[in-house]
Amino acid sequence: MNIVIVSSELAPFSKTGGLGDVCGALGPALVRRGHRVVTVSPRYGGVDLEAMGAEDTGVIVGIHAAGWVHPVRFWRVRADGVDHLLADHAMFHRNGIYGDSQGTFSDNHLRFAVLSRAALEAARRVPLDGGPIGEDVLFHLHDWPTGLLPIFLEGLYRPLGLFPRAATVLTIHNLAHQGRFPAEVFRDFDLAPRWFGPEALEWYGDLGLLKAGLLWSDQLTTVSPTSAREMLQPEQGFGLDGVLRHRAGDLHGILNGIDAKIWDPTADPHLPAAFSADDLSGKAKCKAALQKDLGLPVTAKVPLIGAVGRLDPQKGIELMLDALPTLIRETGCQVVAVGTAVAAHAAYEHRFRELQATFPKNVCAYIGFSERLAHRVEAGSDLFLMPSRFEPCGLNQMYSMRYGTVPVVRATGGLADSVENVDITKGTGTGFTFHWYDAQALLDTLRHAVWVWKERRPEFDEIRKRGMRHDWSWDAVVPAYEAVYRKAAAVRGLPTEER
Ligand code: ADP
Ligand code: GLC
């Protein structure tokens, strides 16, 4: 099939979290199955086009929005058989993807409307080897920034006879972010008034970009089977559960994969030593090097607990901050936390710094974004902490298992689907899980995990190895997406050309 992946984040060009990882890894996995894949994502300020080997396609399209014609230029990077198109517009050249230290950008509706329009124009007009990918394509959309694309398709392009067979699949990575904007910005989209209606963009008097995408995409997916069920209920539906129940027959839960080349403990350029399930000795070297880097005492006698991620209420930060002081006092364990918060949650950054100040010999809080450190933490830690309040999928627990670092997670969403609770009497399980969103439940689970690490080392090593041997690769996941693509294609009569 001809597939166009459209996303506000796409690694290695842009990433704030798992969305970037997923969109970056999906394309190459689809190409390995014989599909033709183009991606369209913004060229943000920090992207070094030369270092990425980007070529100027010479194509500049004018997009009408908010009373202006917005010129968008396309850069092209070809990698792993995928054509990546980076949409270049002055609105993307800022220090941040959705916002900066002052808060969220106020024109995000316009920035991402331009992205959706740019993706439609790119399919028709950007020549690749042998011409543009064309109108007979499936658009694979991701989260609210792409929610307008099916509306533009239906409201601006199909009335002109364009894209008659194009199909759309929208993947929900995070229902908490809905792209809600004041009603008056509707005029910026150049759509006929009927698209501001409850059956399209209107959402409780505002505009809901994700909501519109949920109603108008041909098929929907989310990133784990448990999340697909959870989001149909009011508790985890973030107000959209009614809309989702309406589309329940078209919603599919597919657990994410991981990029098995980037996250490979036998060949990871960020690590001081390689290791595998058959030979864990390199992992001890990774731990010592990490302790040294972080300025913590270099010792094999205490467990090192890692955490990497956005400092956001979603991630159960409150539970961590409540449970860790007691655990550190009781067990002498070490903790490394790597993360950043958006302006609204900056208090979390201070609280982690305070934790480090209280326990300087046990805690290192690295407030910043570092890909290299994330790899070194996954490799050098014994346990990995992810007590999320909700977690559509979560990638870090899978990276951890691949690196022999045993996850401690709350059993919700994709964490419940990927981590099997340990039972040391039966010799089963890949991590330690708990159910109640409660600091005491986390503390008890961590106590148990640390006890197994200290007192039952052979069993602990077996837990590590079980996680390491699991296949988390995208190649195992892609057939499930193909099945959804075929359903969407059937709705529109889009040719799928079976391999
Ligand atoms: P989410 O998408 O909700 O943020 P995931 O677990 O799916 O959660 O993915 C998070 C991704 O972002 C992982 O690749 C993780 O390593 C990365 N990440 C998040 N924060 C940081 C950081 N401060 N430094 C390096 N990598 C980070
Ligand atoms: C989201 C979710 C996370 C998921 C990621 C990639 O940001 O919070 O759970 O792993 O998207 O799908």
XYZ file of C-alpha atoms and ligand atoms in Angstrom:
538
model
C 0.000 0.000 0.000
C 0.962 3.651 -0.315
C 1.041 5.068 3.203
C 1.584 8.646 4.384
C 2.392 8.940 8.090
C 1.555 12.412 9.411
C 2.725 13.457 12.859
C 3.772 16.456 14.948
C 6.681 14.328 16.247
C 8.854 11.916 14.342
C 12.210 10.675 15.617
C 15.024 11.372 14.892
C 13.786 14.763 13.652
C 11.534 15.615 16.600
C 10.462 14.021 19.862
C 9.042 14.955 23.242
C 7.920 11.421 24.122
C 6.832 8.075 22.758
C 4.844 9.576 19.869
C 8.122 10.530 18.180
C 9.617 7.078 18.738
C 6.567 5.271 17.368
C 6.204 7.417 14.244
C 9.934 7.116 13.567
C 9.977 3.318 13.829
C 6.691 2.450 12.125
C 7.754 3.628 8.641
C 10.827 1.390 8.267
C 8.841 -1.597 9.606
C 6.131 -0.986 6.965
C 8.769 -0.719 4.238
C 10.193 -4.090 5.323
C 6.724 -5.517 4.610
C 6.769 -4.125 1.086
C 4.773 -0.901 1.502
C 5.704 2.478 0.113
C 5.953 5.012 2.945
C 6.220 8.792 3.060
C 6.204 10.710 6.342
C 5.248 14.357 6.786
C 6.278 16.151 9.960
C 7.376 19.714 10.751
C 10.887 20.961 10.351
C 11.289 22.489 13.812
C 13.878 25.088 14.768
C 16.415 22.699 16.264
C 16.607 20.336 13.260
C 20.034 20.466 11.594
C 19.070 19.775 7.974
C 22.648 19.341 6.820
C 23.516 16.804 9.529
C 20.351 14.898 8.622
C 21.342 14.806 4.952
C 18.183 16.680 3.918
C 17.743 17.811 0.305
C 15.576 20.710 -0.769
C 12.794 19.299 -2.961
C 12.363 22.745 -4.478
C 8.615 22.499 -3.840
C 6.927 25.350 -2.014
C 3.146 25.201 -1.639
C 0.914 28.076 -0.580
C -1.632 27.136 2.068
C -4.606 29.401 2.683
C -5.304 29.791 6.386
C -6.121 32.614 8.784
C -6.383 35.151 5.954
C -2.872 34.488 4.637
C -1.170 32.310 2.098
C 1.369 30.346 4.130
C 4.377 29.184 2.129
C 5.512 25.685 3.112
C 8.752 24.320 1.712
C 9.537 20.601 1.752
C 12.863 19.035 2.645
C 13.442 15.373 1.965
C 15.474 12.794 3.880
C 15.555 9.234 2.628
C 16.365 6.636 5.313
C 15.619 2.923 5.684
C 13.516 3.023 2.518
C 11.225 5.772 3.887
C 10.867 9.217 2.312
C 10.673 11.723 5.144
C 9.278 15.090 4.137
C 9.919 17.920 6.583
C 7.407 20.737 6.213
C 9.203 24.017 6.714
C 7.293 27.102 7.821
C 8.339 29.994 10.055
C 5.706 29.027 12.653
C 7.634 25.808 13.371
C 10.970 27.558 13.964
C 10.647 27.958 17.713
C 12.346 26.624 20.754
C 9.823 23.890 21.532
C 7.325 21.663 19.744
C 4.074 22.621 21.506
C 5.294 25.369 23.825
C 8.254 26.822 25.680
C 9.088 27.999 29.209
C 6.334 30.637 28.908
C 3.637 28.032 28.247
C 1.815 26.480 25.304
C 1.986 28.374 21.980
C -1.285 30.228 21.395
C -1.377 29.496 17.639
C -1.047 25.706 17.812
C -4.376 25.274 16.015
C -2.911 27.105 13.040
C 0.526 25.465 13.170
C -0.994 21.994 13.024
C -3.730 22.939 10.538
C -0.859 23.948 8.265
C 0.803 20.572 8.927
C -2.354 18.661 7.921
C -2.796 20.736 4.782
C 0.905 20.343 3.992
C 0.560 16.545 4.193
C -2.344 16.573 1.719
C -0.434 18.847 -0.648
C 2.758 16.811 -0.298
C 0.988 13.625 -1.390
C -0.162 15.328 -4.584
C 2.717 17.613 -5.380
C 6.093 16.684 -3.957
C 7.926 14.614 -6.579
C 9.877 11.683 -5.193
C 11.681 9.140 -7.361
C 9.085 8.557 -10.069
C 6.645 11.317 -9.058
C 4.528 12.171 -6.031
C 3.082 9.335 -3.945
C -0.309 10.467 -5.281
C -3.912 10.559 -4.173
C -4.446 6.814 -3.751
C -2.934 6.746 -0.301
C -3.757 5.842 3.238
C -3.052 8.655 5.682
C -1.948 7.286 9.048
C -2.613 10.120 11.512
C -1.439 10.520 15.080
C -3.123 12.377 17.938
C -4.881 15.751 17.929
C -2.345 17.673 15.806
C -3.572 15.650 12.794
C -7.282 15.609 13.731
C -8.133 18.215 11.089
C -6.795 16.196 8.169
C -9.922 14.058 7.608
C -12.021 17.241 7.843
C -9.901 19.034 5.241
C -10.044 15.940 3.052
C -13.832 15.854 3.190
C -14.504 19.598 3.298
C -11.848 21.066 0.972
C -10.489 18.351 -1.324
C -13.231 15.807 -2.108
C -15.681 18.511 -3.276
C -13.062 19.299 -5.961
C -12.828 15.651 -6.980
C -9.460 15.176 -5.257
C -8.440 12.149 -3.138
C -11.660 10.221 -3.923
C -10.241 6.935 -2.612
C -7.836 8.160 0.099
C -8.391 6.457 3.451
C -7.569 7.622 6.978
C -6.532 5.807 10.145
C -6.105 7.861 13.321
C -4.021 6.482 16.182
C -4.755 7.784 19.666
C -1.554 7.950 21.687
C -2.817 10.171 24.438
C -6.441 11.067 25.055
C -5.492 13.613 27.713
C -4.301 15.984 24.978
C -7.307 16.843 22.828
C -6.442 19.949 20.823
C -9.221 22.075 22.260
C -9.367 25.687 21.041
C -11.793 28.618 21.336
C -14.614 28.594 18.780
C -13.532 31.875 17.178
C -10.401 30.338 15.637
C -12.659 28.242 13.386
C -12.426 31.009 10.781
C -8.681 30.326 10.473
C -9.370 26.975 8.810
C -11.141 28.222 5.654
C -13.891 25.618 6.099
C -17.591 26.026 5.303
C -19.700 26.861 8.408
C -21.259 23.397 8.511
C -17.908 21.973 9.715
C -18.405 23.914 12.919
C -21.159 21.592 14.064
C -21.456 18.905 16.725
C -21.024 16.233 14.049
C -17.595 17.722 13.216
C -15.444 20.232 15.148
C -17.729 21.685 17.831
C -16.996 20.358 21.311
C -18.882 21.844 24.242
C -18.903 25.259 22.546
C -15.162 25.048 21.707
C -13.350 23.308 18.889
C -12.114 19.770 19.489
C -9.516 18.732 16.933
C -9.097 15.220 18.309
C -12.840 14.803 18.636
C -13.322 15.747 14.964
C -10.619 13.299 13.935
C -12.267 10.536 15.967
C -15.544 11.079 14.133
C -14.189 11.479 10.605
C -11.311 8.999 10.309
C -12.176 5.726 8.589
C -10.627 3.587 11.324
C -9.186 4.287 14.776
C -6.461 2.609 16.750
C -4.905 3.120 20.127
C -1.634 1.848 21.460
C -2.649 -1.095 23.662
C -5.622 -3.461 23.954
C -6.231 -2.536 27.607
C -6.323 1.182 26.757
C -8.785 0.500 23.952
C -11.133 -0.912 26.600
C -10.308 1.640 29.326
C -11.000 4.642 27.112
C -14.594 3.569 26.517
C -15.289 4.153 30.225
C -15.840 7.570 31.828
C -12.915 7.124 34.287
C -10.306 6.938 31.491
C -12.258 8.468 28.627
C -11.262 12.090 29.356
C -14.745 13.190 28.310
C -14.411 11.516 24.896
C -15.654 8.081 25.988
C -19.112 8.776 24.506
C -17.615 9.673 21.112
C -15.407 6.592 21.305
C -18.276 4.278 22.229
C -20.015 5.562 19.117
C -16.993 4.303 17.120
C -16.202 1.273 19.276
C -16.566 -1.106 16.318
C -13.822 0.776 14.443
C -11.395 1.146 17.384
C -8.515 -1.343 17.626
C -5.968 -1.669 20.443
C -2.513 -2.536 19.081
C 0.421 -2.656 21.499
C 3.378 -0.548 20.322
C 6.653 -2.116 19.354
C 10.120 -0.732 19.953
C 12.917 0.076 17.562
C 15.025 -3.018 18.142
C 18.033 -1.446 16.392
C 18.116 1.724 18.488
C 17.365 -0.162 21.721
C 19.773 -3.088 21.514
C 21.984 -3.842 24.554
C 24.343 -5.939 22.407
C 25.177 -2.969 20.142
C 24.268 0.337 21.766
C 26.810 3.078 21.026
C 25.756 4.994 24.145
C 26.898 2.216 26.504
C 30.335 1.530 27.974
C 29.819 -2.263 27.621
C 27.551 -4.586 25.661
C 25.512 -7.367 27.264
C 22.842 -9.945 26.492
C 20.599 -12.445 28.267
C 23.362 -15.037 27.877
C 26.059 -12.830 29.344
C 24.992 -10.136 31.782
C 28.522 -9.175 32.873
C 28.535 -5.996 30.752
C 25.470 -4.777 32.643
C 27.478 -4.486 35.884
C 29.958 -2.260 34.017
C 27.067 -0.107 32.773
C 25.833 0.301 36.362
C 29.251 1.322 37.684
C 29.763 3.791 34.820
C 26.329 5.298 35.400
C 26.950 5.715 39.141
C 30.250 7.413 38.337
C 28.644 9.744 35.734
C 25.929 10.712 38.197
C 28.311 11.363 41.093
C 26.765 8.576 43.197
C 28.886 6.112 45.226
C 30.086 3.361 42.854
C 28.873 0.161 44.481
C 27.213 -3.104 43.497
C 25.772 -3.496 47.005
C 22.682 -1.356 46.625
C 20.074 -1.471 43.863
C 19.871 1.415 41.433
C 16.342 2.482 40.473
C 15.880 4.431 37.236
C 13.058 6.641 35.955
C 13.006 8.481 32.619
C 10.104 10.453 31.259
C 7.991 13.540 31.053
C 7.370 14.975 34.533
C 3.625 15.002 34.136
C 0.771 13.979 36.465
C 0.095 11.097 34.015
C 3.346 9.457 35.078
C 2.522 9.036 38.782
C 5.172 11.536 39.882
C 3.272 12.187 43.137
C 3.526 8.518 44.070
C 7.249 8.441 43.371
C 7.924 11.556 45.439
C 5.849 10.158 48.319
C 7.264 6.626 48.337
C 10.960 7.154 47.574
C 12.141 8.897 50.801
C 10.968 5.974 52.946
C 12.426 3.397 50.556
C 15.789 5.191 50.482
C 15.925 5.396 54.302
C 14.983 1.731 54.705
C 17.104 0.156 51.967
C 19.857 2.648 51.075
C 18.906 2.252 47.397
C 20.016 4.718 44.741
C 17.671 6.581 42.403
C 18.266 8.336 39.092
C 15.422 10.369 37.627
C 15.716 11.943 34.162
C 12.943 14.220 32.980
C 11.552 17.616 32.130
C 8.223 19.270 32.805
C 6.189 21.689 30.699
C 5.730 25.163 32.212
C 2.465 24.173 33.946
C 4.170 21.356 35.889
C 7.527 23.018 36.587
C 6.997 22.337 40.323
C 7.885 18.677 39.703
C 11.359 19.693 38.569
C 11.885 21.542 41.880
C 10.600 18.614 43.890
C 13.047 16.202 42.270
C 15.890 18.650 42.886
C 14.789 18.802 46.538
C 14.806 14.997 46.747
C 18.398 15.058 45.516
C 19.307 17.769 48.039
C 17.819 15.669 50.874
C 19.590 12.455 49.782
C 22.741 13.590 47.917
C 24.410 10.159 48.251
C 21.361 8.306 46.945
C 19.593 10.476 44.402
C 20.531 12.115 41.121
C 17.843 14.214 39.465
C 18.813 15.138 35.923
C 16.395 17.803 34.744
C 16.821 17.885 30.987
C 16.354 15.839 27.838
C 19.192 13.467 27.037
C 18.837 10.531 24.687
C 22.283 9.249 25.713
C 21.499 9.351 29.414
C 18.139 7.638 28.803
C 20.012 4.708 27.209
C 22.577 4.602 30.010
C 19.850 4.634 32.676
C 17.941 1.814 30.973
C 21.157 -0.231 30.845
C 22.707 0.635 34.208
C 19.671 0.391 36.504
C 18.404 -2.700 38.301
C 14.782 -1.573 38.557
C 12.794 0.893 36.452
C 9.970 2.903 37.954
C 6.722 3.701 36.076
C 3.800 4.069 38.504
C 1.590 5.818 35.924
C -1.878 7.104 36.711
C -2.747 6.120 33.129
C -0.498 4.868 30.344
C -1.848 4.315 26.832
C 1.158 2.121 26.059
C 4.483 3.253 27.507
C 7.776 2.431 25.825
C 10.236 2.760 28.670
C 9.073 -0.425 30.377
C 9.774 -2.302 27.128
C 13.190 -0.662 26.739
C 13.873 -1.648 30.360
C 12.952 -5.273 29.844
C 15.104 -5.433 26.719
C 17.998 -4.082 28.836
C 17.488 -6.510 31.723
C 16.172 -3.768 34.007
C 13.114 -5.010 35.844
C 10.121 -2.651 35.634
C 8.008 -1.664 38.644
C 4.722 -0.445 37.180
C 1.130 0.285 37.937
C -1.004 -2.228 36.003
C -2.838 0.185 33.724
C -3.119 0.500 29.920
C -0.090 -0.759 28.024
C 1.826 -1.381 31.252
C -0.737 -4.055 32.128
C -0.378 -5.525 28.621
C 3.414 -5.667 28.578
C 4.567 -6.417 32.142
C 3.633 -9.716 33.763
C 3.714 -9.656 37.571
C 6.490 -11.722 39.141
C 5.702 -14.857 41.081
C 9.024 -16.130 42.406
C 7.564 -19.376 43.713
C 6.376 -20.280 40.212
C 9.332 -18.712 38.400
C 7.129 -16.499 36.214
C 6.782 -12.805 35.447
C 8.843 -9.968 33.986
C 8.219 -7.139 36.463
C 6.540 -5.985 39.661
C 3.032 -4.591 39.315
C 0.442 -3.006 41.610
C -3.110 -1.849 41.022
C -4.242 0.927 43.360
C -3.067 4.439 42.560
C -1.613 4.873 46.004
C 1.872 5.669 47.395
C 1.649 2.888 49.976
C 0.927 0.327 47.246
C 3.959 1.556 45.307
C 6.145 1.514 48.435
C 5.137 -2.066 49.280
C 5.816 -3.188 45.717
C 9.225 -1.488 45.694
C 10.092 -3.078 49.058
C 9.280 -6.490 47.611
C 11.288 -5.790 44.437
C 14.320 -4.643 46.432
C 14.015 -7.709 48.679
C 14.047 -10.044 45.654
C 17.067 -8.155 44.270
C 18.932 -8.494 47.584
C 17.868 -11.910 48.850
C 16.895 -13.900 45.752
C 19.504 -12.897 43.189
C 19.320 -16.022 40.985
C 15.549 -15.575 40.693
C 16.029 -11.841 40.022
C 18.434 -12.649 37.185
C 15.855 -15.026 35.717
C 13.287 -12.199 35.753
C 15.757 -10.008 33.888
C 16.371 -12.710 31.296
C 12.705 -13.442 30.685
C 12.159 -9.756 29.861
C 15.259 -9.660 27.627
C 14.162 -12.652 25.561
C 10.754 -11.250 24.627
C 10.358 -9.966 21.039
C 9.122 -6.351 21.260
C 10.047 -5.465 17.679
C 7.806 -3.560 15.283
C 8.061 -6.411 12.792
C 5.836 -8.437 15.113
C 3.309 -5.572 15.337
C 2.917 -4.435 11.727
C 0.519 -7.203 10.574
C -2.077 -5.875 13.044
C -1.796 -2.394 11.478
C -2.064 -3.885 8.001
C -5.373 -5.468 8.957
C -6.699 -2.053 10.079
C -5.340 -0.344 6.940
C -7.219 -2.896 4.820
C -10.455 -2.128 6.670
C -10.002 1.612 6.109
C -9.105 1.028 2.449
C -12.239 -1.068 1.971
C -14.412 1.846 3.187
C -13.043 4.057 0.378
C -12.315 1.521 -2.345
C -8.594 2.264 -2.063
C -6.512 -0.397 -3.861
C -4.316 -2.301 -1.401
C -2.216 -4.466 -3.767
C -1.611 -7.499 -1.579
C 2.058 -8.420 -1.445
P 5.155 9.266 26.739
O 4.996 9.155 25.281
O 3.864 9.336 27.472
O 6.063 10.374 27.122
P 6.574 6.701 26.539
O 7.074 5.776 27.573
O 5.755 6.117 25.463
O 5.839 7.900 27.264
O 7.798 7.343 25.763
C 8.679 8.252 26.309
C 9.885 8.381 25.404
O 10.482 9.651 25.615
C 10.954 7.366 25.689
O 11.715 7.115 24.524
C 11.805 8.092 26.731
O 13.094 7.584 26.837
C 11.786 9.489 26.152
N 12.018 10.554 27.121
C 11.110 11.211 27.869
N 11.708 12.153 28.623
C 13.021 12.092 28.340
C 14.176 12.820 28.793
N 14.078 13.778 29.696
N 15.374 12.500 28.256
C 15.479 11.505 27.333
N 14.443 10.782 26.874
C 13.225 11.071 27.365
C 1.719 8.603 24.450
C 1.458 7.786 25.688
C 2.387 6.619 25.864
C 2.643 5.909 24.551
C 3.133 6.896 23.527
C 3.431 6.247 22.183
O 2.395 9.753 24.626
O 1.461 8.585 26.841
O 1.837 5.724 26.805
O 3.606 4.898 24.720
O 2.185 7.891 23.327
O 2.297 5.580 21.676
